[in-house]
Coordinates of C-alpha atoms in Angstrom, one line a residue:
M1 CA -1.5 11.9 0.4
A2 CA 1.4 9.9 -1.2
A3 CA 2.5 9.6 -4.8
I4 CA 2.5 5.8 -5.3
L5 CA 3.8 3.8 -8.3
L6 CA 1.8 0.5 -8.5
I7 CA 3.5 -2.1 -10.7
E8 CA 1.0 -5.0 -11.3
D9 CA 0.4 -7.0 -14.5
D10 CA -3.1 -8.2 -13.7
P11 CA -5.4 -5.5 -15.1
M12 CA -8.3 -6.3 -12.7
V13 CA -6.1 -6.2 -9.6
R14 CA -4.3 -3.2 -10.9
R15 CA -7.4 -1.2 -11.6
G16 CA -8.9 -2.3 -8.3
L17 CA -5.9 -1.2 -6.2
Q18 CA -5.5 2.0 -8.1
L19 CA -9.1 3.0 -7.4
A20 CA -8.9 1.9 -3.8
L21 CA -5.7 3.6 -3.0
G22 CA -7.0 6.7 -4.7
R23 CA -10.1 6.7 -2.5
H24 CA -7.8 6.6 0.5
G25 CA -6.2 9.9 -0.7
H26 CA -3.2 8.7 -2.6
E27 CA -2.2 9.7 -6.1
V28 CA -1.5 6.4 -7.9
E29 CA 0.4 5.9 -11.2
A30 CA 0.2 2.3 -12.5
A31 CA 2.4 0.2 -14.7
E32 CA 1.8 -3.3 -16.0
T33 CA 5.3 -4.6 -16.6
G34 CA 8.7 -4.4 -14.9
E35 CA 10.2 -2.4 -17.8
D36 CA 7.3 0.0 -17.8
G37 CA 7.6 0.3 -14.0
L38 CA 11.2 1.2 -14.1
R39 CA 10.7 3.8 -16.8
R40 CA 7.9 5.4 -14.8
F41 CA 9.9 5.3 -11.6
R42 CA 12.7 7.2 -13.2
S43 CA 10.4 9.8 -14.7
T44 CA 8.0 10.4 -11.8
V45 CA 10.1 9.8 -8.6
P46 CA 7.2 8.5 -6.4
D47 CA 7.1 8.5 -2.6
L48 CA 6.5 4.8 -2.5
V49 CA 6.4 1.7 -4.8
V50 CA 3.9 -1.1 -4.6
L51 CA 5.4 -4.0 -6.6
D52 CA 4.0 -7.3 -7.6
L53 CA 6.6 -10.1 -7.6
M54 CA 5.1 -12.1 -10.5
L55 CA 5.6 -9.8 -13.5
P56 CA 6.3 -10.9 -17.2
G57 CA 9.8 -10.0 -18.5
V58 CA 11.7 -8.2 -15.8
D59 CA 10.3 -9.7 -12.7
G60 CA 9.5 -8.0 -9.4
L61 CA 12.6 -9.1 -7.6
E62 CA 14.8 -7.6 -10.4
V63 CA 12.7 -4.4 -10.4
C64 CA 13.3 -4.1 -6.6
R65 CA 16.9 -4.6 -7.0
R66 CA 17.3 -1.9 -9.7
I67 CA 15.2 0.5 -7.7
R68 CA 17.3 -0.1 -4.6
A69 CA 20.6 0.3 -6.5
S70 CA 19.8 3.9 -7.2
S71 CA 17.1 5.0 -4.6
E72 CA 16.0 4.6 -1.0
V73 CA 12.3 5.0 -1.9
P74 CA 10.2 2.6 0.2
V75 CA 9.0 -0.5 -1.6
I76 CA 6.1 -2.8 -0.6
I77 CA 5.9 -6.1 -2.4
L78 CA 2.8 -8.1 -3.3
T79 CA 3.1 -11.8 -3.1
A80 CA 0.3 -14.1 -4.2
R81 CA 0.8 -16.8 -1.7
G82 CA 2.9 -15.5 1.1
D83 CA 5.4 -18.2 0.1
D84 CA 8.5 -18.2 2.3
F85 CA 10.8 -18.1 -0.7
D86 CA 9.0 -15.1 -2.2
V87 CA 8.9 -13.2 1.0
V88 CA 12.5 -13.8 1.9
A89 CA 13.7 -13.1 -1.6
G90 CA 11.7 -9.9 -1.8
L91 CA 13.1 -8.7 1.6
E92 CA 16.6 -9.6 0.6
A93 CA 16.2 -7.6 -2.6
G94 CA 15.5 -4.5 -0.4
A95 CA 11.7 -4.4 0.1
D96 CA 10.5 -2.7 3.2
D97 CA 7.4 -4.6 3.8
Y98 CA 5.0 -7.2 2.1
V99 CA 1.4 -7.8 1.7
V100 CA -0.1 -11.2 0.7
K101 CA -2.6 -11.3 -2.2
P102 CA -5.6 -10.8 -2.4
A103 CA -4.5 -7.4 -0.8
Q104 CA -7.3 -5.8 1.2
P105 CA -7.3 -2.1 0.4
T106 CA -7.5 -1.0 3.9
V107 CA -4.6 -3.2 4.9
L108 CA -2.5 -2.0 2.1
D109 CA -3.3 1.6 2.9
A110 CA -2.3 1.0 6.5
R111 CA 1.0 -0.5 5.4
V112 CA 1.6 2.4 3.0
R113 CA 1.1 4.9 5.7
A114 CA 3.2 3.0 8.3
V115 CA 6.1 2.7 5.9
L116 CA 6.0 6.4 5.0
R117 CA 5.9 7.3 8.7
R118 CA 9.1 5.5 9.3
S119 CA 11.1 8.1 7.5
V120 CA 10.2 10.6 10.2
G121 CA 12.5 10.7 13.2
T122 CA 12.3 12.5 16.5
P123 CA 14.7 15.5 16.5
D124 CA 16.8 15.0 19.7
G125 CA 20.3 15.8 18.6
V126 CA 23.3 13.9 17.5
R127 CA 24.2 10.3 18.6
E128 CA 27.8 9.3 18.2
H129 CA 28.9 5.7 18.8
R130 CA 32.5 5.0 17.9
D131 CA 32.9 5.9 14.2
L132 CA 29.1 6.1 13.6
R133 CA 27.3 9.4 13.7
I134 CA 23.5 9.8 13.7
D135 CA 21.9 13.2 13.3
T136 CA 18.3 12.6 14.4
A137 CA 17.2 16.1 13.2
S138 CA 18.5 15.9 9.7
L139 CA 18.3 12.0 9.6
A140 CA 21.9 11.9 8.2
V141 CA 24.1 8.9 9.1
S142 CA 27.8 8.9 8.5
L143 CA 30.6 6.4 9.2
R144 CA 34.1 7.7 9.7
G145 CA 32.9 11.0 8.1
E146 CA 31.4 9.2 4.9
P147 CA 27.6 9.5 4.5
I148 CA 25.7 6.2 4.6
A149 CA 22.5 5.9 2.5
L150 CA 19.9 4.0 4.4
T151 CA 16.3 3.2 3.5
P152 CA 13.6 4.6 5.7
T153 CA 13.1 1.2 7.4
E154 CA 16.8 0.8 8.0
L155 CA 17.0 4.3 9.4
R156 CA 14.1 3.8 11.7
L157 CA 15.6 0.5 12.9
L158 CA 18.9 2.2 13.6
L159 CA 17.1 5.1 15.3
T160 CA 15.2 2.7 17.5
L161 CA 18.1 0.6 18.6
S162 CA 20.6 3.5 19.1
R163 CA 18.3 5.5 21.4
A164 CA 19.1 3.1 24.2
P165 CA 22.6 1.5 23.7
G166 CA 22.9 -1.8 25.6
R167 CA 19.1 -2.4 25.8
V168 CA 17.8 -5.6 24.2
F169 CA 14.9 -5.3 21.9
S170 CA 12.9 -8.4 21.1
R171 CA 11.9 -8.9 17.4
Q172 CA 8.3 -8.4 18.4
Q173 CA 9.1 -5.1 20.0
L174 CA 11.0 -4.0 16.9
L175 CA 8.0 -5.0 14.6
E176 CA 5.8 -2.9 16.8
E177 CA 8.1 0.2 16.9
V178 CA 9.8 0.0 13.4
W179 CA 7.1 -1.6 11.2
E180 CA 4.1 -0.6 13.4
H181 CA 2.8 -4.1 13.3
D182 CA 0.6 -4.5 16.4
Y183 CA 0.1 -8.2 15.9
L184 CA 2.2 -11.3 16.0
G185 CA 4.3 -10.2 13.0
D186 CA 6.8 -11.9 10.8
S187 CA 10.2 -11.8 12.4
R188 CA 11.9 -12.2 8.9
L189 CA 11.2 -8.5 8.3
V190 CA 13.5 -7.8 11.3
D191 CA 16.2 -10.2 10.5
N192 CA 16.5 -9.2 6.9
C193 CA 16.6 -5.5 7.7
V194 CA 19.3 -6.2 10.3
Q195 CA 21.4 -7.9 7.8
R196 CA 21.0 -5.1 5.2
L197 CA 21.8 -2.5 8.0
R198 CA 24.9 -4.4 9.1
A199 CA 26.1 -4.6 5.5
K200 CA 26.2 -0.8 5.4
I201 CA 27.6 0.2 8.8
E202 CA 29.6 -2.7 10.1
A203 CA 33.3 -3.2 9.2
D204 CA 32.6 -7.0 9.6
P205 CA 28.9 -7.8 9.5
A206 CA 29.7 -11.3 10.8
S207 CA 31.2 -9.7 14.0
P208 CA 29.1 -6.5 14.4
E209 CA 30.1 -3.7 16.7
Y210 CA 26.9 -1.7 16.5
V211 CA 23.8 -4.0 15.9
Q212 CA 24.5 -7.1 18.0
T213 CA 22.5 -10.3 18.3
V214 CA 21.5 -11.4 21.8
R215 CA 20.8 -15.0 21.1
G216 CA 17.3 -16.2 22.1
F217 CA 16.1 -12.6 22.8
G218 CA 16.7 -10.2 19.9
Y219 CA 19.0 -7.3 19.1
R220 CA 20.8 -4.5 20.9
F221 CA 22.9 -1.5 19.9
G222 CA 26.5 -2.0 21.2
P223 CA 27.5 0.3 24.0
A224 CA 29.4 3.4 22.9

């Protein structure tokens, strides 16, 4: 069971998702505005946030940015149309995944559980690559001795790539392993997460040492 904060302004959608997620075993607190959602986030510290993008006042993108500025709690965004701009903007704001409305409760529950599972690594010791140190038991990452705060999805991506330096992972392989999407998923999830990860661990994200692009194939972790 996860403690979920649902931020959704439509009362029927909000109540329906709150009841449905509750039936799946989650404890759901609901907010109807961005301001109320941020207040509840600070007071309750949920395990995960489900966030509608189209909110009155402080919109969902700004809510996501403010959450991400102070916390690595996973965020799933709800977008009414699956519009390219909405999806990309949400991912760039720091969201971990997205679901297109109308959200089927079983699909949303599956995404919630998958996102939460990403925070669990396989304890197999310490990986050191140049100045980057990854402790897979404590899930701590440091660069030149300084701790690096990663979201669960960024950490899962780094753990997946770094377990086999030099191996090329296709975007679809990463979707299946990191996002647990066993269908032809949206490669923007991978590309945006790579960009965010590079911004945190690379001295020059434009010329990455660790997470390297293999044009036409996917990504690899640079050899140690």
